[in-house]
mmCIF file of C-alpha atoms in Angstrom:
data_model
loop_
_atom_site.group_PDB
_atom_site.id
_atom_site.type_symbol
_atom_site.label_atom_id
_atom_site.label_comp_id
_atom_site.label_asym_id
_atom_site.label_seq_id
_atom_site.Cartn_x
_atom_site.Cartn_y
_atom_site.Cartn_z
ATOM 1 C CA UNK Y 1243 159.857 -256.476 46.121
ATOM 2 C CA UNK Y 1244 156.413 -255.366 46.152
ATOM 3 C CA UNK Y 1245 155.182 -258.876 46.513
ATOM 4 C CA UNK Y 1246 157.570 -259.870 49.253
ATOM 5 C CA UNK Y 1247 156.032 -257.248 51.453
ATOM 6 C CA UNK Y 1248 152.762 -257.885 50.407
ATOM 7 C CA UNK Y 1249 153.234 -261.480 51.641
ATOM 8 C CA UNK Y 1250 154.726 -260.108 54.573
ATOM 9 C CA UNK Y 1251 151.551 -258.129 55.283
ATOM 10 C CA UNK Y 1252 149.133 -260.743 54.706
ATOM 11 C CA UNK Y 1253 151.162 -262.986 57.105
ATOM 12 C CA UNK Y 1254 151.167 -260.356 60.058
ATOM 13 C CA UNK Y 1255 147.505 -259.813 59.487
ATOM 14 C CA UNK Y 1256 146.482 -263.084 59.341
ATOM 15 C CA UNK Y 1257 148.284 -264.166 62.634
ATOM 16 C CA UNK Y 1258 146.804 -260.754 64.109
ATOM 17 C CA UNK Y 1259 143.046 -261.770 63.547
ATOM 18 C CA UNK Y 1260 143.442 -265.293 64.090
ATOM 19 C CA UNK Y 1261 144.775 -264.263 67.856
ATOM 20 C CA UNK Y 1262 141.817 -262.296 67.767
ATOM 21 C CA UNK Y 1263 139.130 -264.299 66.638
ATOM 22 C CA UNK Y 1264 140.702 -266.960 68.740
ATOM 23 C CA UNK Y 1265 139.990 -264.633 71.969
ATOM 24 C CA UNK Y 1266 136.741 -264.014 70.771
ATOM 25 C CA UNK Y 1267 135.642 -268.317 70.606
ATOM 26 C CA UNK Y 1268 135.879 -268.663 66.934
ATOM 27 C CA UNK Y 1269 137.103 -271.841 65.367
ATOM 28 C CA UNK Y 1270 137.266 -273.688 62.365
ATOM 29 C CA UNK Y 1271 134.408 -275.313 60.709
ATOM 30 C CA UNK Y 1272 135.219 -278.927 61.104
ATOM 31 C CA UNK Y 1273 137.209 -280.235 58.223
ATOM 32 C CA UNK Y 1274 138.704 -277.295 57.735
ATOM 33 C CA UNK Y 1275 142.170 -275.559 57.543
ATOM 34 C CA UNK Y 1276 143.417 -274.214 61.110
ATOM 35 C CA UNK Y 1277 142.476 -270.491 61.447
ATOM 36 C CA UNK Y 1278 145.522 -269.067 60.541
ATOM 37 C CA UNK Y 1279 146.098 -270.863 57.078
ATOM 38 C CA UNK Y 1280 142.251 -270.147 56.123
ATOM 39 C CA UNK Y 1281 142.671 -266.299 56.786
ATOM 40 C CA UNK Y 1282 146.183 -265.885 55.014
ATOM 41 C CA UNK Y 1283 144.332 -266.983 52.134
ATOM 42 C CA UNK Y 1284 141.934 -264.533 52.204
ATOM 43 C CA UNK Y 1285 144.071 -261.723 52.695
ATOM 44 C CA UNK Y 1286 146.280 -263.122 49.769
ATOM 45 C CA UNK Y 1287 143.436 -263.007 47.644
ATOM 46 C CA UNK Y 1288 142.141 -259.738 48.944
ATOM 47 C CA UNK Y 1289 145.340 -258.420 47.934
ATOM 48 C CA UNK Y 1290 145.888 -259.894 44.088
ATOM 49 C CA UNK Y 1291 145.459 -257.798 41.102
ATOM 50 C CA UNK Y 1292 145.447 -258.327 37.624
ATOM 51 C CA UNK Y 1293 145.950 -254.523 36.183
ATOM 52 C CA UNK Y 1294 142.960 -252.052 37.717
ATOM 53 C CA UNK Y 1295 141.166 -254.722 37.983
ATOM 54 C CA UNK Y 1296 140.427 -257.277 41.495
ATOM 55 C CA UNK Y 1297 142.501 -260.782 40.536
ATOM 56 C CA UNK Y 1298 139.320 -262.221 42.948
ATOM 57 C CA UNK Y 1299 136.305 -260.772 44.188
ATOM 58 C CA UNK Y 1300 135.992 -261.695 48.237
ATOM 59 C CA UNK Y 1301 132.743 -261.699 49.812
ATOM 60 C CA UNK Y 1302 132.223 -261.988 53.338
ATOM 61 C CA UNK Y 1303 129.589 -262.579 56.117
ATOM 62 C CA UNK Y 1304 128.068 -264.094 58.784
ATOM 63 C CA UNK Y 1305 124.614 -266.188 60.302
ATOM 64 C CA UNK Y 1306 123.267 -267.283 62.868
ATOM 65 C CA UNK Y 1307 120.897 -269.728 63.841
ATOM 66 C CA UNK Y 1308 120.490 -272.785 66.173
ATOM 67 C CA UNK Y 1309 121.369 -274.803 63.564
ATOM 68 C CA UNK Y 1310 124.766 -275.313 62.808
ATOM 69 C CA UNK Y 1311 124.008 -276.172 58.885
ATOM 70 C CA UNK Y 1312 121.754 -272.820 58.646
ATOM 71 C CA UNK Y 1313 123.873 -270.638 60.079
ATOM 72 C CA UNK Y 1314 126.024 -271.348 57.837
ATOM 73 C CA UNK Y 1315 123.400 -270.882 54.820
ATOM 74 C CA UNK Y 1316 123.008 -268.230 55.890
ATOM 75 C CA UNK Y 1317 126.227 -266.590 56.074
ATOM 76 C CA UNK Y 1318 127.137 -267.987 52.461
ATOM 77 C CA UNK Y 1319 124.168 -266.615 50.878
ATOM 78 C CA UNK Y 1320 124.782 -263.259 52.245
ATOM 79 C CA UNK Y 1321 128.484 -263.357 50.953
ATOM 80 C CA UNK Y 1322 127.612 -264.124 47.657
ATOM 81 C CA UNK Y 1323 125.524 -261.369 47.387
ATOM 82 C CA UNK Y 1324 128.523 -259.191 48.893
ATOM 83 C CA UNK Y 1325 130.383 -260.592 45.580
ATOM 84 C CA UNK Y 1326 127.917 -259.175 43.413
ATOM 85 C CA UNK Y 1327 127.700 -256.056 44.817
ATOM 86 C CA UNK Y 1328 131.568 -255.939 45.076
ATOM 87 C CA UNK Y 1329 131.250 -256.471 40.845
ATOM 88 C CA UNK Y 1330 128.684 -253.862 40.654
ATOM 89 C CA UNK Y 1331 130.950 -251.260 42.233
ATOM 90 C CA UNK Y 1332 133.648 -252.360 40.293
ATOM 91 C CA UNK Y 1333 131.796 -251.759 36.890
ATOM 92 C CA UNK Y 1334 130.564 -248.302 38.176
ATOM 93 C CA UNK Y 1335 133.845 -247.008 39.239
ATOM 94 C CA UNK Y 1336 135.596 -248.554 36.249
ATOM 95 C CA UNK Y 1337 132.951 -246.555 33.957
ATOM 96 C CA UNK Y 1338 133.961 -243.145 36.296
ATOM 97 C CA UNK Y 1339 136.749 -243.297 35.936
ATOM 98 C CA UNK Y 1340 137.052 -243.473 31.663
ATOM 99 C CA UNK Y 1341 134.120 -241.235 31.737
ATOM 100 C CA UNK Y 1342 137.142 -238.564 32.885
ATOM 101 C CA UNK Y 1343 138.865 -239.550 29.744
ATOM 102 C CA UNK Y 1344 136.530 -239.668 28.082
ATOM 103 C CA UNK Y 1345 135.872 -243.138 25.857
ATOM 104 C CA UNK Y 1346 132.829 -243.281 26.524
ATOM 105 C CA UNK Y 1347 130.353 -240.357 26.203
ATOM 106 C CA UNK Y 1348 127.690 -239.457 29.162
ATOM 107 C CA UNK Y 1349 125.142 -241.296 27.900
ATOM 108 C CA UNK Y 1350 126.917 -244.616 27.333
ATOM 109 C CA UNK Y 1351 127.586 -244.367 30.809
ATOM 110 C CA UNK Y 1352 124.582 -243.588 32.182
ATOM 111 C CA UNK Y 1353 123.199 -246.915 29.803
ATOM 112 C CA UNK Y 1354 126.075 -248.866 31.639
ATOM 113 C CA UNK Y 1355 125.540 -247.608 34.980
ATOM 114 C CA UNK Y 1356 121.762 -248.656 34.787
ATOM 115 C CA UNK Y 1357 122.493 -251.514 33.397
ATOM 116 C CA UNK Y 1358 124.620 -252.420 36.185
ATOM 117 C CA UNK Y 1359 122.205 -251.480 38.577
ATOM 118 C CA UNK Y 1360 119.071 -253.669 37.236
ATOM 119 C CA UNK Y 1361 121.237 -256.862 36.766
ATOM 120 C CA UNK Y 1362 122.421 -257.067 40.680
ATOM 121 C CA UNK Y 1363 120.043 -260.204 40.809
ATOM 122 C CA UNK Y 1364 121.358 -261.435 37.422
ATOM 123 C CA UNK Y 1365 125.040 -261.025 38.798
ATOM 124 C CA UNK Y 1366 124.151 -263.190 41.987
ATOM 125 C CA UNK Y 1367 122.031 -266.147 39.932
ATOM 126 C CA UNK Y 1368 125.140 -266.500 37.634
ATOM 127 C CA UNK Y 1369 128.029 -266.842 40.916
ATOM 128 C CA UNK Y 1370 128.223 -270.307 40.273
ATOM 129 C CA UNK Y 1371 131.542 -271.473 40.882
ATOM 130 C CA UNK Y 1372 132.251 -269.515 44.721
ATOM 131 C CA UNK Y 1373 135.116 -270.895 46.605
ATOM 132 C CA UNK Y 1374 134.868 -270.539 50.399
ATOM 133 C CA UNK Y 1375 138.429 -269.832 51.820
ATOM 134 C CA UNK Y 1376 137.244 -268.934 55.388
ATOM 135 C CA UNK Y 1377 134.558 -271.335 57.148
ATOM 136 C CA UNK Y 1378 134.713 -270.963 61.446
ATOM 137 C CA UNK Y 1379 132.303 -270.946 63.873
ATOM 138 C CA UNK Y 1380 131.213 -270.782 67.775
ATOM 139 C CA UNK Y 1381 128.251 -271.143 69.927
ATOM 140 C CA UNK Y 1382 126.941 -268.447 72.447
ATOM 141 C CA UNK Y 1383 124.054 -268.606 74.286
ATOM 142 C CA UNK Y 1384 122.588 -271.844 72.488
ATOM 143 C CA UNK Y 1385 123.221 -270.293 68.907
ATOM 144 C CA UNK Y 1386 125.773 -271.556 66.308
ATOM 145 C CA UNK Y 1387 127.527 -268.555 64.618
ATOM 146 C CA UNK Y 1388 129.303 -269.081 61.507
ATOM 147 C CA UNK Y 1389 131.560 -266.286 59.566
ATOM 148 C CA UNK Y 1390 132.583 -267.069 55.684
ATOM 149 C CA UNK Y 1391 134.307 -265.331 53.272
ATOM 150 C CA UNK Y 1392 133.800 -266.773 49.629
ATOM 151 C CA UNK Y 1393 136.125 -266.064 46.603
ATOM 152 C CA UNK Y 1394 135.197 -265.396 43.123
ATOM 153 C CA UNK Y 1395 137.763 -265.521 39.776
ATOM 154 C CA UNK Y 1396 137.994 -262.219 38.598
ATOM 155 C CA UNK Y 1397 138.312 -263.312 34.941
ATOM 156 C CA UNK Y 1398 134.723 -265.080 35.875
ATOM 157 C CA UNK Y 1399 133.656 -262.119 36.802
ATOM 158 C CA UNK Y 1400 134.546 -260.279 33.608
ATOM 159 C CA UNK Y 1401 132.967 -262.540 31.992
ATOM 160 C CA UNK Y 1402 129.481 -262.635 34.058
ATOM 161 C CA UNK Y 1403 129.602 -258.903 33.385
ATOM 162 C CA UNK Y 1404 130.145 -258.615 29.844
ATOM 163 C CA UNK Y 1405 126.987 -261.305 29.210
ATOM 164 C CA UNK Y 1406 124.965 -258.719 31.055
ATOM 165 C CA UNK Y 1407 125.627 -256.721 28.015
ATOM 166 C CA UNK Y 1408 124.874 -259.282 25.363
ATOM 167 C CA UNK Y 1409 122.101 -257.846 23.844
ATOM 168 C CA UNK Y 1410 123.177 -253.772 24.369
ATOM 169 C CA UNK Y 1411 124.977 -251.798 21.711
ATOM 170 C CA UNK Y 1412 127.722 -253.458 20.062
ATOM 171 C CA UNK Y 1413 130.036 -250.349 20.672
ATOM 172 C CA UNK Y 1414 129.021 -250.105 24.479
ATOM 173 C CA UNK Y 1415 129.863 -253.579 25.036
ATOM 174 C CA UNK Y 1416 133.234 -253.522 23.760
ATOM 175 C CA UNK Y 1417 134.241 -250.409 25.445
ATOM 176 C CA UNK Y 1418 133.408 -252.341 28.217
ATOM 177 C CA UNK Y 1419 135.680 -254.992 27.358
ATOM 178 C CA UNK Y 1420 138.429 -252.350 26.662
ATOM 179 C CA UNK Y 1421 137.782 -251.341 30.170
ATOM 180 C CA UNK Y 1422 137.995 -255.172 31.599
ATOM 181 C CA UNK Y 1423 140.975 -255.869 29.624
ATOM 182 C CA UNK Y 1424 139.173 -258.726 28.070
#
């Protein structure tokens, strides 16, 4: 049931922007799926799951430029880096929240938290395998805007995060992976 409405949702909301961003001169990216299609798979994703944890990590964002190409650069770039922050967050609040039940003690996550922190840049060099699932486009004023929204596997992501902790205490990293469910 819970998935029929969620579908239903993500269909109504997808048709809603679309009109919008329609209005507004957007378009797809040539080559790729009409408006509608590309954002109903975002919002599908956005949506998904797996436990406490995000099934896919969406990052979104835009560029501009007078170059069609660097705009969108641009606007990738800047979503990927939205996906590692999105992880970051994740790992923090993850590591709040059993803090409040306590598996793991203050200064475990306070180690974890830092950690977390430092290895933003390590997080972004490792998103390798980003899928874009929204790619449009318009030109105002002699400048090529582009919007994008990328999508990252959450059980990548997991995995990204728990190499971060290679070389940390053995018992820190796998309360982690108790928290990940990995």
């Amino acid at each position: 049931m819970a998935k029929k409405l969620i579908e239903q949702k993500v269909l109504k909301d997808a048709k809603k922007q679309a009109k919008q961003l329609k209005k507004e001169g957007w378009q797809p990216a040539p080559g790729t799926l009409p408006l509608e299609k590309q954002l109903t798979e975002v919002y599908t994703r956005m949506y998904t799951y797996e436990g406490r944890f995000p099934k896919y990590f969406i990052g979104r964002s835009s560029g501009s430029s007078t170059s069609a190409g660097m705009a969108r650069k641009q606007a990738l770039t800047r979503a990927r880096v939205d996906v590692a922050s999105q992880m970051k967050l994740e790992v923090a609040a993850l590591t709040e929240e059993t803090d409040m039940n306590t598996e793991l003690s203050a200064g475990e996550v306070e180690t974890v938290a830092k950690m977390v922190d430092t290895s933003q840049t390590m997080i972004q060099q490792s998103l390798g395998r980003t899928e874009v699932v929204l790619d449009i486009m318009r030109t105002t004023g002699g400048k090529t805007e582009s919007q994008v929204a990328v999508s990252y596997d959450g059980n990548l992501a997991k995995e990204t995060l728990l190499s971060i902790f290679e070389k940390e205490d053995a018992q820190i990293k796998q309360k982690l992976q108790n928290l990940l469910n990995k």
